[in-house]
Amino acid sequence: MALDVEKLAIPGVLLIRPKKFGDARGYFSETYNLRAYQEAGIGCTFVQDNQSLSAQKGTIRGLHFQTPPEPQAKLVRVLRGAIFDVAVDLRQGSPTYGKWCGATLTGEAGEQLFVPRGFAHGFCTLVPDTEVAYKVDGFYAPGCDAGLRFDDPDIGVAWPLDGVAALVSDKDAKAPFLRDFQSPFTYEATA
């Protein structure tokens, strides 16, 4: 399985385009292969799959992460619909600390976003009835579950709401701002 991998603006965040093979019946795509992902530089062993359905356009889920000792990397894809997917660097000492990068993922094209440990993750649905699935390399740990405000002006995510009001959970609306967050993640420069 050869992967089309694009490095985004923050090192470590990757946009992946698995190949699709189509004919009159539809298509086939290998959405994950441990060996191919390791060759692409993703050394995680994923241990849990999660899935969500967002009924309304403009639903924002995030910005979520797990803190040590149970951090998680994520491999996100859309099963149906479309999202604008975002990763925010939370690694102290990183030249991109507090910065975000993002990409549009669609069920039709099958793109995936790899979000490393030490990043917050969130997405905004671009169409109704969007289903998102993602793999994580650490089990859910309620005591390590954390988040930041989706509308934090210091992060400044440009959510593509196109005039639609954001629909967020109470938990996400009450999440702390980056300026009030003491990050437990540290940046390790790679050669």
PDB file of C-alpha atoms in Angstrom:
ATOM      1  CA  MET A   1       0.000   0.000   0.000  1.00  0.00           C
ATOM      2  CA  ALA A   2       1.626   3.230  -1.145  1.00  0.00           C
ATOM      3  CA  LEU A   3       0.396   6.325   0.648  1.00  0.00           C
ATOM      4  CA  ASP A   4       0.163   9.864  -0.665  1.00  0.00           C
ATOM      5  CA  VAL A   5       1.353  11.831   2.385  1.00  0.00           C
ATOM      6  CA  GLU A   6       1.419  15.629   2.641  1.00  0.00           C
ATOM      7  CA  LYS A   7       3.196  17.394   5.493  1.00  0.00           C
ATOM      8  CA  LEU A   8       1.083  20.265   6.785  1.00  0.00           C
ATOM      9  CA  ALA A   9       2.332  23.589   8.194  1.00  0.00           C
ATOM     10  CA  ILE A  10       3.171  22.109  11.611  1.00  0.00           C
ATOM     11  CA  PRO A  11       5.735  19.274  11.516  1.00  0.00           C
ATOM     12  CA  GLY A  12       4.249  15.934  12.491  1.00  0.00           C
ATOM     13  CA  VAL A  13       0.707  16.705  11.314  1.00  0.00           C
ATOM     14  CA  LEU A  14       0.105  14.741   8.119  1.00  0.00           C
ATOM     15  CA  LEU A  15      -2.623  14.700   5.478  1.00  0.00           C
ATOM     16  CA  ILE A  16      -2.913  11.204   4.022  1.00  0.00           C
ATOM     17  CA  ARG A  17      -4.716  10.214   0.856  1.00  0.00           C
ATOM     18  CA  PRO A  18      -5.185   6.436   0.612  1.00  0.00           C
ATOM     19  CA  LYS A  19      -5.629   5.158  -2.930  1.00  0.00           C
ATOM     20  CA  LYS A  20      -9.108   4.268  -4.175  1.00  0.00           C
ATOM     21  CA  PHE A  21      -9.790   1.745  -6.902  1.00  0.00           C
ATOM     22  CA  GLY A  22     -13.158   2.139  -8.571  1.00  0.00           C
ATOM     23  CA  ASP A  23     -15.304   0.491 -11.202  1.00  0.00           C
ATOM     24  CA  ALA A  24     -19.001   0.266 -12.076  1.00  0.00           C
ATOM     25  CA  ARG A  25     -19.740  -1.381  -8.708  1.00  0.00           C
ATOM     26  CA  GLY A  26     -18.204   1.406  -6.604  1.00  0.00           C
ATOM     27  CA  TYR A  27     -14.727   1.498  -5.059  1.00  0.00           C
ATOM     28  CA  PHE A  28     -12.261  -0.285  -2.793  1.00  0.00           C
ATOM     29  CA  SER A  29      -9.759   1.452  -0.511  1.00  0.00           C
ATOM     30  CA  GLU A  30      -7.353   0.096   2.059  1.00  0.00           C
ATOM     31  CA  THR A  31      -7.853   2.666   4.816  1.00  0.00           C
ATOM     32  CA  TYR A  32      -5.154   1.408   7.175  1.00  0.00           C
ATOM     33  CA  ASN A  33      -2.116  -0.839   6.907  1.00  0.00           C
ATOM     34  CA  LEU A  34       0.356  -0.857   9.809  1.00  0.00           C
ATOM     35  CA  ARG A  35       3.393  -1.462   7.597  1.00  0.00           C
ATOM     36  CA  ALA A  36       2.536   1.322   5.135  1.00  0.00           C
ATOM     37  CA  TYR A  37       1.833   3.834   7.892  1.00  0.00           C
ATOM     38  CA  GLN A  38       5.095   2.962   9.649  1.00  0.00           C
ATOM     39  CA  GLU A  39       6.946   3.484   6.359  1.00  0.00           C
ATOM     40  CA  ALA A  40       5.241   6.906   6.137  1.00  0.00           C
ATOM     41  CA  GLY A  41       6.654   7.806   9.561  1.00  0.00           C
ATOM     42  CA  ILE A  42       3.602   7.051  11.713  1.00  0.00           C
ATOM     43  CA  GLY A  43       4.958   4.678  14.326  1.00  0.00           C
ATOM     44  CA  CYS A  44       1.810   4.413  16.448  1.00  0.00           C
ATOM     45  CA  THR A  45       0.062   1.225  17.337  1.00  0.00           C
ATOM     46  CA  PHE A  46      -3.606   2.141  17.336  1.00  0.00           C
ATOM     47  CA  VAL A  47      -5.645   0.487  20.101  1.00  0.00           C
ATOM     48  CA  GLN A  48      -9.139   1.983  19.846  1.00  0.00           C
ATOM     49  CA  ASP A  49     -11.526   3.169  17.133  1.00  0.00           C
ATOM     50  CA  ASN A  50     -14.087   5.924  17.756  1.00  0.00           C
ATOM     51  CA  GLN A  51     -16.967   7.176  15.618  1.00  0.00           C
ATOM     52  CA  SER A  52     -19.283  10.179  15.778  1.00  0.00           C
ATOM     53  CA  LEU A  53     -22.321  11.432  13.892  1.00  0.00           C
ATOM     54  CA  SER A  54     -23.020  15.156  13.695  1.00  0.00           C
ATOM     55  CA  ALA A  55     -26.516  15.856  12.402  1.00  0.00           C
ATOM     56  CA  GLN A  56     -26.102  19.571  11.690  1.00  0.00           C
ATOM     57  CA  LYS A  57     -23.748  21.580   9.517  1.00  0.00           C
ATOM     58  CA  GLY A  58     -21.584  23.817  11.710  1.00  0.00           C
ATOM     59  CA  THR A  59     -21.185  21.297  14.528  1.00  0.00           C
ATOM     60  CA  ILE A  60     -17.809  21.828  16.178  1.00  0.00           C
ATOM     61  CA  ARG A  61     -16.255  19.079  18.271  1.00  0.00           C
ATOM     62  CA  GLY A  62     -13.077  20.130  20.031  1.00  0.00           C
ATOM     63  CA  LEU A  63     -10.509  21.169  20.790  1.00  0.00           C
ATOM     64  CA  HIS A  64      -9.854  17.827  22.564  1.00  0.00           C
ATOM     65  CA  PHE A  65      -6.804  15.916  23.791  1.00  0.00           C
ATOM     66  CA  GLN A  66      -5.650  13.618  26.573  1.00  0.00           C
ATOM     67  CA  THR A  67      -2.875  14.659  28.933  1.00  0.00           C
ATOM     68  CA  PRO A  68      -0.021  12.463  30.171  1.00  0.00           C
ATOM     69  CA  PRO A  69       0.268   9.818  31.376  1.00  0.00           C
ATOM     70  CA  GLU A  70      -2.400   8.810  28.820  1.00  0.00           C
ATOM     71  CA  PRO A  71      -1.863  11.036  25.735  1.00  0.00           C
ATOM     72  CA  GLN A  72      -3.281  10.027  22.368  1.00  0.00           C
ATOM     73  CA  ALA A  73      -2.311  10.384  18.737  1.00  0.00           C
ATOM     74  CA  LYS A  74      -5.250  10.256  16.311  1.00  0.00           C
ATOM     75  CA  LEU A  75      -5.807   9.156  12.722  1.00  0.00           C
ATOM     76  CA  VAL A  76      -9.038  10.846  11.578  1.00  0.00           C
ATOM     77  CA  ARG A  77     -11.203  10.158   8.533  1.00  0.00           C
ATOM     78  CA  VAL A  78     -14.732  10.903   7.352  1.00  0.00           C
ATOM     79  CA  LEU A  79     -17.077   8.035   6.512  1.00  0.00           C
ATOM     80  CA  ARG A  80     -19.877  10.258   5.188  1.00  0.00           C
ATOM     81  CA  GLY A  81     -20.045  14.003   4.689  1.00  0.00           C
ATOM     82  CA  ALA A  82     -17.208  16.513   5.150  1.00  0.00           C
ATOM     83  CA  ILE A  83     -15.289  18.277   7.908  1.00  0.00           C
ATOM     84  CA  PHE A  84     -12.673  20.933   8.382  1.00  0.00           C
ATOM     85  CA  ASP A  85     -10.204  19.122  10.666  1.00  0.00           C
ATOM     86  CA  VAL A  86      -7.733  20.974  12.904  1.00  0.00           C
ATOM     87  CA  ALA A  87      -4.646  20.201  15.009  1.00  0.00           C
ATOM     88  CA  VAL A  88      -3.280  22.696  17.577  1.00  0.00           C
ATOM     89  CA  ASP A  89       0.313  22.386  18.837  1.00  0.00           C
ATOM     90  CA  LEU A  90       0.394  22.203  22.659  1.00  0.00           C
ATOM     91  CA  ARG A  91       4.070  21.237  23.076  1.00  0.00           C
ATOM     92  CA  GLN A  92       5.918  23.709  25.315  1.00  0.00           C
ATOM     93  CA  GLY A  93       9.067  24.952  23.612  1.00  0.00           C
ATOM     94  CA  SER A  94       7.756  24.229  20.126  1.00  0.00           C
ATOM     95  CA  PRO A  95       8.261  26.982  17.541  1.00  0.00           C
ATOM     96  CA  THR A  96       4.593  26.451  16.612  1.00  0.00           C
ATOM     97  CA  TYR A  97       3.175  26.319  20.169  1.00  0.00           C
ATOM     98  CA  GLY A  98      -0.453  27.508  20.159  1.00  0.00           C
ATOM     99  CA  LYS A  99      -0.602  27.511  16.346  1.00  0.00           C
ATOM    100  CA  TRP A 100      -3.037  25.442  14.311  1.00  0.00           C
ATOM    101  CA  CYS A 101      -3.173  23.814  10.919  1.00  0.00           C
ATOM    102  CA  GLY A 102      -6.058  22.090   9.224  1.00  0.00           C
ATOM    103  CA  ALA A 103      -7.431  20.359   6.177  1.00  0.00           C
ATOM    104  CA  THR A 104     -10.776  19.428   4.669  1.00  0.00           C
ATOM    105  CA  LEU A 105     -11.603  15.724   4.871  1.00  0.00           C
ATOM    106  CA  THR A 106     -14.469  14.155   2.936  1.00  0.00           C
ATOM    107  CA  GLY A 107     -16.080  10.763   2.842  1.00  0.00           C
ATOM    108  CA  GLU A 108     -15.977  10.852  -0.936  1.00  0.00           C
ATOM    109  CA  ALA A 109     -12.213  11.393  -1.280  1.00  0.00           C
ATOM    110  CA  GLY A 110     -11.223   9.485   1.881  1.00  0.00           C
ATOM    111  CA  GLU A 111      -8.476  11.805   3.150  1.00  0.00           C
ATOM    112  CA  GLN A 112      -7.104  11.257   6.651  1.00  0.00           C
ATOM    113  CA  LEU A 113      -5.429  13.561   9.153  1.00  0.00           C
ATOM    114  CA  PHE A 114      -2.742  12.273  11.499  1.00  0.00           C
ATOM    115  CA  VAL A 115      -2.659  14.277  14.744  1.00  0.00           C
ATOM    116  CA  PRO A 116       0.381  13.436  16.935  1.00  0.00           C
ATOM    117  CA  ARG A 117       0.486  13.325  20.720  1.00  0.00           C
ATOM    118  CA  GLY A 118       0.854  16.782  22.210  1.00  0.00           C
ATOM    119  CA  PHE A 119      -1.779  18.328  19.953  1.00  0.00           C
ATOM    120  CA  ALA A 120      -5.399  19.314  20.510  1.00  0.00           C
ATOM    121  CA  HIS A 121      -7.829  18.130  17.847  1.00  0.00           C
ATOM    122  CA  GLY A 122     -11.146  19.463  16.650  1.00  0.00           C
ATOM    123  CA  PHE A 123     -13.387  19.589  13.620  1.00  0.00           C
ATOM    124  CA  CYS A 124     -16.295  21.500  12.119  1.00  0.00           C
ATOM    125  CA  THR A 125     -18.881  19.735   9.975  1.00  0.00           C
ATOM    126  CA  LEU A 126     -19.328  21.234   6.517  1.00  0.00           C
ATOM    127  CA  VAL A 127     -22.526  19.353   5.653  1.00  0.00           C
ATOM    128  CA  PRO A 128     -25.358  17.740   7.656  1.00  0.00           C
ATOM    129  CA  ASP A 129     -25.236  14.093   8.759  1.00  0.00           C
ATOM    130  CA  THR A 130     -21.460  13.808   8.825  1.00  0.00           C
ATOM    131  CA  GLU A 131     -19.897  10.654  10.256  1.00  0.00           C
ATOM    132  CA  VAL A 132     -16.302  10.750  11.484  1.00  0.00           C
ATOM    133  CA  ALA A 133     -14.153   7.788  12.521  1.00  0.00           C
ATOM    134  CA  TYR A 134     -10.758   7.924  14.132  1.00  0.00           C
ATOM    135  CA  LYS A 135      -8.144   5.619  15.538  1.00  0.00           C
ATOM    136  CA  VAL A 136      -6.241   6.462  18.720  1.00  0.00           C
ATOM    137  CA  ASP A 137      -3.007   5.015  20.064  1.00  0.00           C
ATOM    138  CA  GLY A 138      -4.083   5.198  23.715  1.00  0.00           C
ATOM    139  CA  PHE A 139      -7.198   4.066  25.497  1.00  0.00           C
ATOM    140  CA  TYR A 140      -9.735   6.605  26.708  1.00  0.00           C
ATOM    141  CA  ALA A 141      -8.740   7.810  30.181  1.00  0.00           C
ATOM    142  CA  PRO A 142     -11.432  10.007  31.770  1.00  0.00           C
ATOM    143  CA  GLY A 143      -8.952  11.504  34.278  1.00  0.00           C
ATOM    144  CA  CYS A 144      -6.747  12.719  31.401  1.00  0.00           C
ATOM    145  CA  ASP A 145      -9.570  13.994  29.175  1.00  0.00           C
ATOM    146  CA  ALA A 146      -9.018  17.690  28.447  1.00  0.00           C
ATOM    147  CA  GLY A 147      -9.852  20.446  26.009  1.00  0.00           C
ATOM    148  CA  LEU A 148      -9.469  24.075  25.020  1.00  0.00           C
ATOM    149  CA  ARG A 149     -12.024  26.570  23.776  1.00  0.00           C
ATOM    150  CA  PHE A 150     -12.883  26.122  20.108  1.00  0.00           C
ATOM    151  CA  ASP A 151     -13.144  29.911  19.730  1.00  0.00           C
ATOM    152  CA  ASP A 152     -10.006  30.878  21.661  1.00  0.00           C
ATOM    153  CA  PRO A 153      -8.806  34.140  20.070  1.00  0.00           C
ATOM    154  CA  ASP A 154      -5.169  33.353  20.942  1.00  0.00           C
ATOM    155  CA  ILE A 155      -5.381  30.197  18.816  1.00  0.00           C
ATOM    156  CA  GLY A 156      -7.605  31.801  16.180  1.00  0.00           C
ATOM    157  CA  VAL A 157      -8.914  28.785  14.273  1.00  0.00           C
ATOM    158  CA  ALA A 158     -10.689  30.038  11.150  1.00  0.00           C
ATOM    159  CA  TRP A 159     -13.697  27.714  11.345  1.00  0.00           C
ATOM    160  CA  PRO A 160     -15.525  27.723   7.977  1.00  0.00           C
ATOM    161  CA  LEU A 161     -18.997  28.335   9.360  1.00  0.00           C
ATOM    162  CA  ASP A 162     -20.212  30.329   6.328  1.00  0.00           C
ATOM    163  CA  GLY A 163     -22.790  32.261   8.352  1.00  0.00           C
ATOM    164  CA  VAL A 164     -24.058  29.236  10.294  1.00  0.00           C
ATOM    165  CA  ALA A 165     -23.965  29.476  14.094  1.00  0.00           C
ATOM    166  CA  ALA A 166     -21.528  27.024  15.677  1.00  0.00           C
ATOM    167  CA  LEU A 167     -23.185  24.130  17.496  1.00  0.00           C
ATOM    168  CA  VAL A 168     -21.003  23.007  20.418  1.00  0.00           C
ATOM    169  CA  SER A 169     -21.481  20.914  23.550  1.00  0.00           C
ATOM    170  CA  ASP A 170     -21.730  22.579  26.951  1.00  0.00           C
ATOM    171  CA  LYS A 171     -18.424  20.952  27.857  1.00  0.00           C
ATOM    172  CA  ASP A 172     -16.657  22.457  24.815  1.00  0.00           C
ATOM    173  CA  ALA A 173     -18.234  25.891  25.398  1.00  0.00           C
ATOM    174  CA  LYS A 174     -16.834  25.923  28.956  1.00  0.00           C
ATOM    175  CA  ALA A 175     -13.335  24.619  28.114  1.00  0.00           C
ATOM    176  CA  PRO A 176     -10.419  26.801  29.249  1.00  0.00           C
ATOM    177  CA  PHE A 177      -8.491  29.222  27.085  1.00  0.00           C
ATOM    178  CA  LEU A 178      -4.898  28.516  26.051  1.00  0.00           C
ATOM    179  CA  ARG A 179      -3.641  31.391  28.258  1.00  0.00           C
ATOM    180  CA  ASP A 180      -5.094  29.579  31.306  1.00  0.00           C
ATOM    181  CA  PHE A 181      -3.652  26.175  30.364  1.00  0.00           C
ATOM    182  CA  GLN A 182      -0.338  24.856  31.700  1.00  0.00           C
ATOM    183  CA  SER A 183       0.712  22.380  29.026  1.00  0.00           C
ATOM    184  CA  PRO A 184       2.161  19.066  30.223  1.00  0.00           C
ATOM    185  CA  PHE A 185       3.530  18.372  26.716  1.00  0.00           C
ATOM    186  CA  THR A 186       7.098  19.200  25.741  1.00  0.00           C
ATOM    187  CA  TYR A 187       8.632  19.710  22.346  1.00  0.00           C
ATOM    188  CA  GLU A 188      11.400  17.393  21.203  1.00  0.00           C
ATOM    189  CA  ALA A 189      13.194  18.626  18.095  1.00  0.00           C
ATOM    190  CA  THR A 190      13.901  16.001  15.469  1.00  0.00           C
ATOM    191  CA  ALA A 191      16.834  16.010  13.098  1.00  0.00           C
TER     192      ALA A 191
END
